[in-house]
Short mmCIF file of C-alpha atoms in Angstrom, two decimals:
data_model
loop_
_atom_site.label_atom_id
_atom_site.label_comp_id
_atom_site.label_asym_id
_atom_site.label_seq_id
_atom_site.Cartn_x
_atom_site.Cartn_y
_atom_site.Cartn_z
CA MET T 339 -0.12 0.16 -0.27
CA PHE T 340 1.14 3.56 -0.96
CA GLU T 341 -0.46 6.28 0.93
CA LEU T 342 0.62 9.69 -0.44
CA SER T 343 -0.88 13.19 1.24
CA LEU T 344 1.39 16.19 -0.42
CA SER T 345 1.61 19.59 -1.75
CA HIS T 346 4.69 20.73 -3.98
CA GLU T 347 5.56 23.64 -6.01
CA GLN T 348 7.45 24.10 -8.86
CA GLY T 349 7.59 27.97 -10.24
CA ALA T 350 3.66 28.39 -11.23
CA PHE T 351 3.02 24.79 -11.11
CA ARG T 352 1.69 23.50 -8.01
CA LEU T 353 1.28 19.22 -7.02
CA ASP T 354 -2.00 18.54 -4.55
CA VAL T 355 -2.19 14.84 -3.95
CA ASP T 356 -4.28 12.75 -1.79
CA LEU T 357 -4.06 9.25 -2.78
CA ALA T 358 -3.96 5.66 -1.57
CA LEU T 359 -2.89 2.99 -4.01
CA ASN T 360 -3.56 -0.72 -3.28
CA GLY T 361 0.32 -1.51 -3.77
CA ARG T 362 -0.87 -5.03 -6.40
CA GLY T 363 -0.87 -5.38 -9.85
CA VAL T 364 0.17 -2.45 -12.06
CA THR T 365 -0.93 1.39 -11.04
CA ALA T 366 -0.98 3.51 -14.24
CA LEU T 367 -0.63 7.62 -13.89
CA PHE T 368 -2.26 9.08 -16.85
CA GLY T 369 -2.40 12.47 -17.89
CA PRO T 370 -1.95 15.62 -20.11
CA SER T 371 2.05 16.42 -20.32
CA GLY T 372 2.24 19.31 -17.49
CA SER T 373 -0.52 17.30 -15.33
CA GLY T 374 2.57 16.22 -12.54
CA LYS T 375 2.76 12.23 -13.26
CA THR T 376 6.50 12.31 -13.11
CA THR T 377 6.65 15.01 -10.62
CA LEU T 378 4.85 12.45 -8.09
CA LEU T 379 6.77 9.82 -9.23
CA ARG T 380 9.97 11.57 -8.67
CA LEU T 381 8.45 12.23 -4.96
CA MET T 382 7.62 8.68 -4.53
CA ALA T 383 11.20 7.54 -5.96
CA GLY T 384 12.92 10.35 -3.24
CA LEU T 385 14.60 12.21 -5.86
CA ASP T 386 12.83 15.38 -4.76
CA ARG T 387 11.56 16.69 -1.52
CA PRO T 388 7.59 17.81 -0.99
CA ASP T 389 7.44 21.00 0.14
CA THR T 390 4.52 19.56 2.89
CA GLY T 391 3.29 15.79 3.62
CA ARG T 392 3.91 12.34 3.96
CA ILE T 393 4.79 9.09 2.05
CA VAL T 394 4.37 5.48 3.54
CA LEU T 395 4.70 2.54 1.64
CA ASP T 396 3.75 -0.80 3.14
CA GLY T 397 3.56 0.72 6.79
CA GLN T 398 6.69 2.40 6.83
CA VAL T 399 7.03 6.52 6.64
CA LEU T 400 9.22 7.38 3.73
CA VAL T 401 8.53 11.14 3.95
CA ASP T 402 7.11 13.22 7.04
CA THR T 403 7.71 17.00 6.88
CA ARG T 404 6.08 17.89 10.04
CA VAL T 405 8.89 16.14 11.72
CA GLY T 406 11.66 16.45 9.01
CA LEU T 407 11.80 12.78 8.20
CA PHE T 408 12.98 12.21 4.54
CA VAL T 409 13.95 8.15 3.98
CA PRO T 410 16.85 8.85 1.21
CA VAL T 411 16.68 7.10 -2.50
CA HIS T 412 18.99 4.39 -1.87
CA ARG T 413 17.20 3.27 2.00
CA ARG T 414 13.73 2.82 -0.28
CA ARG T 415 14.20 -0.49 -1.90
CA LEU T 416 12.79 1.14 -5.03
CA GLY T 417 13.38 0.13 -8.72
CA VAL T 418 13.08 3.57 -11.01
CA VAL T 419 13.49 3.33 -15.04
CA PHE T 420 13.48 6.40 -16.80
CA GLN T 421 12.30 7.54 -20.35
CA GLU T 422 16.16 7.50 -20.96
CA ALA T 423 17.77 4.13 -20.12
CA ARG T 424 21.04 5.38 -18.29
CA LEU T 425 22.95 2.42 -18.75
CA PHE T 426 26.49 2.62 -17.37
CA PRO T 427 28.59 3.11 -20.49
CA HIS T 428 31.81 1.25 -19.62
CA TYR T 429 30.01 -1.64 -18.43
CA SER T 430 28.42 -4.93 -20.65
CA VAL T 431 24.97 -5.45 -20.37
CA ARG T 432 25.76 -8.19 -17.70
CA GLY T 433 27.49 -5.64 -16.14
CA ASN T 434 24.83 -3.22 -15.98
CA LEU T 435 22.38 -6.11 -15.05
CA CYS T 436 24.96 -7.04 -12.13
CA TYR T 437 25.10 -3.49 -10.81
CA GLY T 438 23.19 -3.13 -7.61
CA MET T 439 22.25 -6.89 -6.82
CA PRO T 440 22.18 -7.76 -3.74
CA ALA T 441 24.69 -10.54 -4.11
CA ARG T 442 25.45 -12.09 -6.87
CA ASP T 443 22.82 -14.57 -8.49
CA GLU T 444 23.57 -15.90 -11.79
CA PRO T 445 20.04 -18.04 -11.76
CA ALA T 446 18.03 -14.97 -11.36
CA LEU T 447 20.26 -12.69 -13.48
CA GLN T 448 19.43 -15.57 -16.47
CA ARG T 449 16.19 -15.42 -15.64
CA MET T 450 15.69 -12.07 -15.84
CA ALA T 451 17.25 -11.84 -19.27
CA ARG T 452 15.25 -15.13 -20.39
CA LEU T 453 12.14 -13.05 -19.37
CA LEU T 454 13.21 -9.83 -21.34
CA GLY T 455 14.44 -11.62 -23.93
CA ILE T 456 18.04 -10.12 -23.61
CA GLU T 457 19.63 -13.41 -23.28
CA PRO T 458 22.06 -13.02 -26.52
CA LEU T 459 22.87 -9.66 -25.48
CA LEU T 460 24.35 -9.84 -22.39
CA ASP T 461 28.05 -9.38 -23.89
CA ARG T 462 27.09 -6.70 -25.80
CA MET T 463 28.26 -2.95 -24.94
CA PRO T 464 25.24 -0.13 -24.61
CA GLY T 465 26.54 1.45 -27.42
CA ARG T 466 25.36 -1.40 -29.45
CA LEU T 467 22.11 -1.63 -28.47
CA SER T 468 18.89 -0.10 -29.67
CA GLY T 469 16.82 1.94 -27.93
CA GLY T 470 13.83 -0.89 -26.81
CA GLU T 471 16.96 -3.44 -25.79
CA ALA T 472 18.68 -0.76 -23.51
CA ARG T 473 15.30 -0.30 -21.93
CA ARG T 474 15.05 -3.73 -21.49
CA VAL T 475 18.01 -4.13 -20.25
CA ALA T 476 17.15 -0.96 -17.60
CA ILE T 477 13.83 -2.45 -16.18
CA GLY T 478 15.92 -5.83 -16.06
CA ARG T 479 18.54 -4.14 -14.01
CA ALA T 480 15.66 -2.32 -11.69
CA LEU T 481 14.60 -5.37 -10.99
CA LEU T 482 17.52 -7.46 -10.04
CA THR T 483 18.03 -5.04 -7.21
CA ARG T 484 15.01 -6.82 -5.43
CA PRO T 485 12.85 -3.52 -5.17
CA ARG T 486 9.37 -3.97 -3.37
CA LEU T 487 8.37 -1.29 -5.83
CA LEU T 488 8.85 -0.48 -9.64
CA LEU T 489 8.12 2.60 -10.68
CA LEU T 490 8.54 3.09 -14.61
CA ASP T 491 8.44 6.61 -16.16
CA GLU T 492 7.37 6.22 -19.76
CA PRO T 493 9.74 3.38 -20.66
CA LEU T 494 8.41 3.36 -24.43
CA THR T 495 8.54 7.10 -25.15
CA GLY T 496 10.77 7.46 -27.99
CA LEU T 497 10.76 4.42 -29.62
CA ASP T 498 8.94 3.84 -32.85
CA GLY T 499 5.98 1.63 -33.51
CA ASP T 500 8.06 -1.86 -34.16
CA ARG T 501 9.94 -1.48 -31.10
CA LYS T 502 7.31 0.10 -28.86
CA GLN T 503 5.00 -3.03 -29.60
CA GLU T 504 8.25 -5.46 -28.93
CA LEU T 505 8.63 -3.50 -25.72
CA LEU T 506 5.23 -3.34 -24.70
CA GLY T 507 4.59 -7.13 -25.39
CA TYR T 508 7.76 -8.16 -23.13
CA LEU T 509 6.42 -5.45 -20.39
CA ALA T 510 3.03 -6.84 -20.77
CA ALA T 511 4.62 -10.56 -19.63
CA LEU T 512 6.74 -9.38 -17.38
CA VAL T 513 4.42 -7.55 -15.27
CA ARG T 514 2.51 -10.98 -15.03
CA ASP T 515 5.35 -12.85 -14.21
CA ILE T 516 6.91 -10.34 -11.46
CA GLU T 517 5.49 -10.48 -7.94
CA ILE T 518 5.94 -6.78 -7.13
CA PRO T 519 3.54 -3.74 -7.78
CA VAL T 520 4.63 -1.54 -10.74
CA ILE T 521 4.09 2.24 -11.13
CA PHE T 522 3.53 3.18 -14.62
CA VAL T 523 3.97 6.91 -16.09
CA SER T 524 2.08 7.24 -19.48
CA HIS T 525 0.10 9.74 -21.55
CA ASP T 526 -0.61 7.16 -24.13
CA PRO T 527 -3.90 4.81 -24.00
CA GLN T 528 -3.10 2.04 -25.68
CA GLU T 529 0.22 1.51 -23.22
CA LEU T 530 -2.15 1.11 -20.36
CA LEU T 531 -4.92 -0.60 -21.54
CA ALA T 532 -2.01 -3.37 -22.43
CA VAL T 533 -0.97 -3.66 -19.09
CA ALA T 534 -2.67 -1.60 -16.13
CA ASP T 535 -4.66 -3.18 -13.42
CA ASP T 536 -5.53 0.40 -11.68
CA LEU T 537 -5.61 3.53 -13.23
CA VAL T 538 -4.86 7.29 -11.53
CA LEU T 539 -6.24 10.40 -13.76
CA MET T 540 -4.12 13.32 -13.11
CA GLN T 541 -5.02 17.01 -14.20
CA HIS T 542 -3.21 20.40 -13.85
CA GLY T 543 -1.52 18.80 -10.40
CA GLN T 544 -4.52 17.27 -8.77
CA VAL T 545 -5.56 13.55 -8.86
CA ARG T 546 -9.34 13.97 -10.88
CA ALA T 547 -10.17 9.98 -10.06
CA SER T 548 -9.02 6.73 -9.44
CA GLY T 549 -9.82 3.04 -9.45
CA PRO T 550 -9.71 0.06 -11.23
CA LEU T 551 -9.12 0.53 -14.94
CA ASP T 552 -12.61 -0.81 -15.66
CA THR T 553 -14.60 0.96 -13.12
CA LEU T 554 -12.87 4.01 -14.42
CA LEU T 555 -13.38 2.77 -18.32
CA ALA T 556 -17.07 2.84 -17.72
CA ARG T 557 -17.63 6.35 -16.69
CA PRO T 558 -18.55 8.28 -19.41
CA GLU T 559 -17.98 11.50 -17.32
CA LEU T 560 -14.55 11.17 -17.47
CA MET T 561 -13.97 10.31 -20.72
CA PRO T 562 -13.21 14.12 -21.88
CA PHE T 563 -10.29 13.80 -19.63
CA LEU T 564 -9.14 10.33 -20.91
CA GLY T 565 -7.97 11.47 -24.26
CA GLY T 566 -7.84 8.42 -26.67
CA PHE T 567 -9.82 6.15 -24.04
CA ASP T 568 -13.49 5.27 -24.89
CA VAL T 569 -16.26 3.53 -22.61
CA SER T 570 -15.11 0.34 -22.34
CA ALA T 571 -15.41 -3.27 -20.49
CA MET T 572 -12.68 -5.56 -19.90
CA LEU T 573 -13.84 -9.51 -20.03
CA ARG T 574 -11.93 -12.45 -18.65
CA VAL T 575 -12.17 -14.75 -21.51
CA VAL T 576 -10.12 -18.20 -22.46
CA CYS T 577 -8.82 -18.87 -25.52
CA HIS T 578 -10.57 -22.10 -26.31
CA ARG T 579 -10.17 -22.91 -30.11
CA VAL T 580 -7.47 -21.54 -32.78
CA ASP T 581 -8.89 -21.87 -36.86
CA PRO T 582 -5.46 -21.40 -38.95
CA ASP T 583 -7.99 -21.91 -42.16
CA ARG T 584 -9.97 -18.94 -41.28
CA HIS T 585 -7.80 -16.84 -38.87
CA LEU T 586 -9.88 -17.14 -36.37
CA ASN T 587 -9.79 -17.65 -31.87
CA GLU T 588 -12.77 -18.85 -30.57
CA LEU T 589 -13.09 -17.13 -27.33
CA ARG T 590 -14.93 -18.44 -24.35
CA LEU T 591 -16.63 -16.72 -21.29
CA ALA T 592 -17.37 -18.51 -17.93
CA ASP T 593 -20.67 -19.31 -18.97
CA GLY T 594 -19.69 -21.04 -22.12
CA GLN T 595 -20.70 -18.04 -24.29
CA ARG T 596 -18.34 -17.67 -27.14
CA LEU T 597 -16.78 -14.83 -29.42
CA GLU T 598 -14.69 -15.23 -32.71
CA VAL T 599 -11.87 -12.63 -33.20
CA PRO T 600 -9.26 -12.43 -35.49
CA ALA T 601 -6.23 -14.88 -35.41
CA LEU T 602 -4.03 -13.90 -31.82
CA ASN T 603 -0.84 -14.73 -31.13
CA VAL T 604 -2.29 -17.62 -28.29
CA SER T 605 -2.72 -20.84 -27.74
CA PRO T 606 -6.31 -23.11 -26.80
CA GLY T 607 -6.22 -22.92 -22.69
CA ALA T 608 -4.79 -18.92 -22.67
CA VAL T 609 -6.56 -16.56 -20.23
CA LEU T 610 -7.13 -13.18 -21.44
CA LYS T 611 -8.42 -10.19 -20.76
CA ILE T 612 -10.23 -8.36 -24.31
CA GLN T 613 -11.51 -4.67 -24.47
CA ILE T 614 -14.91 -4.38 -25.94
CA ARG T 615 -15.80 -0.69 -26.67
CA ALA T 616 -19.34 0.30 -25.77
CA ARG T 617 -19.97 2.07 -29.06
CA ASP T 618 -18.93 -1.67 -30.88
CA VAL T 619 -22.13 -3.12 -28.69
CA ALA T 620 -25.70 -3.34 -30.14
CA LEU T 621 -28.51 -4.46 -28.52
CA ALA T 622 -31.77 -6.73 -30.13
CA LEU T 623 -34.33 -8.47 -28.12
CA THR T 624 -34.55 -11.63 -31.05
CA PRO T 625 -31.53 -13.12 -32.44
CA PRO T 626 -30.95 -11.06 -35.86
CA GLU T 627 -30.58 -12.76 -39.35
CA GLN T 628 -28.60 -12.14 -42.23
CA THR T 629 -26.07 -9.85 -40.50
CA SER T 630 -22.53 -9.57 -40.32
CA ILE T 631 -21.77 -9.51 -37.01
CA ARG T 632 -20.98 -12.68 -35.41
CA ASN T 633 -20.63 -12.56 -32.09
CA VAL T 634 -24.11 -12.13 -30.07
CA LEU T 635 -24.04 -12.73 -26.13
CA GLY T 636 -27.24 -13.38 -23.99
CA CYS T 637 -26.89 -10.25 -21.16
CA ARG T 638 -29.50 -8.72 -18.80
CA VAL T 639 -30.05 -5.36 -17.93
CA THR T 640 -28.38 -4.09 -15.01
CA GLY T 641 -28.34 -0.59 -15.36
CA LEU T 642 -29.71 2.34 -17.67
CA HIS T 643 -27.42 5.50 -17.59
CA HIS T 644 -27.58 9.27 -18.84
CA THR T 645 -24.18 10.41 -20.50
CA SER T 646 -23.15 13.67 -21.10
CA THR T 647 -24.26 13.90 -24.81
CA PRO T 648 -27.58 14.18 -25.30
CA GLY T 649 -29.59 11.35 -26.75
CA VAL T 650 -27.22 8.93 -25.56
CA THR T 651 -28.01 6.36 -23.28
CA LEU T 652 -24.85 3.79 -21.21
CA VAL T 653 -26.40 0.41 -20.62
CA ALA T 654 -24.64 -1.93 -18.00
CA LEU T 655 -24.99 -5.82 -19.18
CA ALA T 656 -24.35 -8.90 -17.05
CA VAL T 657 -22.38 -11.50 -19.12
CA GLY T 658 -20.69 -14.38 -17.71
CA GLY T 659 -20.90 -13.06 -14.18
CA GLN T 660 -18.92 -10.00 -15.70
CA VAL T 661 -20.30 -6.60 -16.79
CA LEU T 662 -20.53 -5.44 -20.45
CA ARG T 663 -21.35 -1.76 -21.56
CA ALA T 664 -23.00 -0.45 -24.82
CA LEU T 665 -23.58 3.08 -25.64
CA ILE T 666 -26.76 3.25 -27.56
CA SER T 667 -29.09 6.35 -28.72
CA THR T 668 -32.23 6.81 -26.37
CA ALA T 669 -34.33 6.63 -28.82
CA SER T 670 -33.47 3.13 -29.24
CA CYS T 671 -33.15 2.32 -25.56
CA GLU T 672 -37.01 3.63 -25.27
CA ALA T 673 -37.79 1.80 -28.50
CA LEU T 674 -36.47 -1.24 -27.62
CA ALA T 675 -38.19 -0.57 -24.17
CA LEU T 676 -35.53 -1.69 -21.67
CA ARG T 677 -35.41 -2.01 -18.39
CA GLU T 678 -33.46 -3.35 -15.58
CA GLY T 679 -33.44 -7.15 -15.15
CA GLN T 680 -34.49 -7.55 -18.88
CA LYS T 681 -33.01 -10.24 -21.14
CA VAL T 682 -31.59 -9.02 -24.16
CA LEU T 683 -28.99 -10.09 -27.32
CA ALA T 684 -25.17 -8.05 -26.98
CA LEU T 685 -24.48 -7.90 -30.71
CA VAL T 686 -20.01 -7.47 -30.29
CA ARG T 687 -19.15 -5.82 -33.71
CA ALA T 688 -15.45 -5.92 -32.70
CA VAL T 689 -12.71 -6.40 -29.65
CA SER T 690 -10.51 -3.73 -29.37
CA LEU T 691 -7.82 -5.31 -27.51
CA ALA T 692 -6.46 -8.26 -26.21
CA ARG T 693 -4.12 -8.88 -23.79
CA PRO T 694 -2.99 -11.75 -21.37
CA ALA T 695 -4.56 -11.93 -18.38
#
């Protein structure tokens, strides 16, 4: 658990934060440039001192300005990775990974190199690494110090599309495997959807909203501040079957209902989280005929909510023990006479994103 209650000024900018993070999985700090994300991360890491306030991690007080307490960086046991890899140029990749390890642990080093796909690079010098390779080495070095928390400050910034997707894939796999919480700073919604469990929305130096990613994606009033996000649902599914001839994967919900999606690089039995945007879901009362939409799910209406857009209603739906959402016109809602508890069919036009659960 990370508890922060602090104020800090830098020139004309002021940060005021009162926040409790649950200390599990990946928490994303999201907001536009200048919203205070990196400033907050630096205060967490101990690279800067807040003007006033208190920071507590897992019951240990790291900062308390009232009594003059400030635990320095090297005693906080935090791993920090910045936008620049900041590798030691005179050490090989292996030397960089070993730097800061409590004790030389070759099995741990090899395991980390395998997780990050840098085994072939161990004897290479940093000057011969690509940007994505250098970032992976920096992440591995931070983790091999055995931190209790990993702080990532926009680790994908500046990478081209292919290198970004490659590193994002390694990050998504890594955060499932390691057992320490991660704070991930980014301004890119697709990065966060691929890795985040919880979201902290920052604006003008303050926290506008925080909570589970799926919960915040259900709040239409936040969409103007979540640039690039859509009202969505994240559903847990299992890959049931791969159809290589039609380039499709069949996914199953907990209640056995199925979804077909374009081929994913997963095997049968893999557990995934998929993003379904509310604007990609239509509703029907009877099974549709002669339609191109192949994914039809039986659901129950659990809520009808007005949105900030006139004439648009957000419909919450229960399916397979989870929540699906549909954005439809209020006129359509009235024409279907939708009400809570009613059984309907959800027509899913597209799955926007799939990631390992």
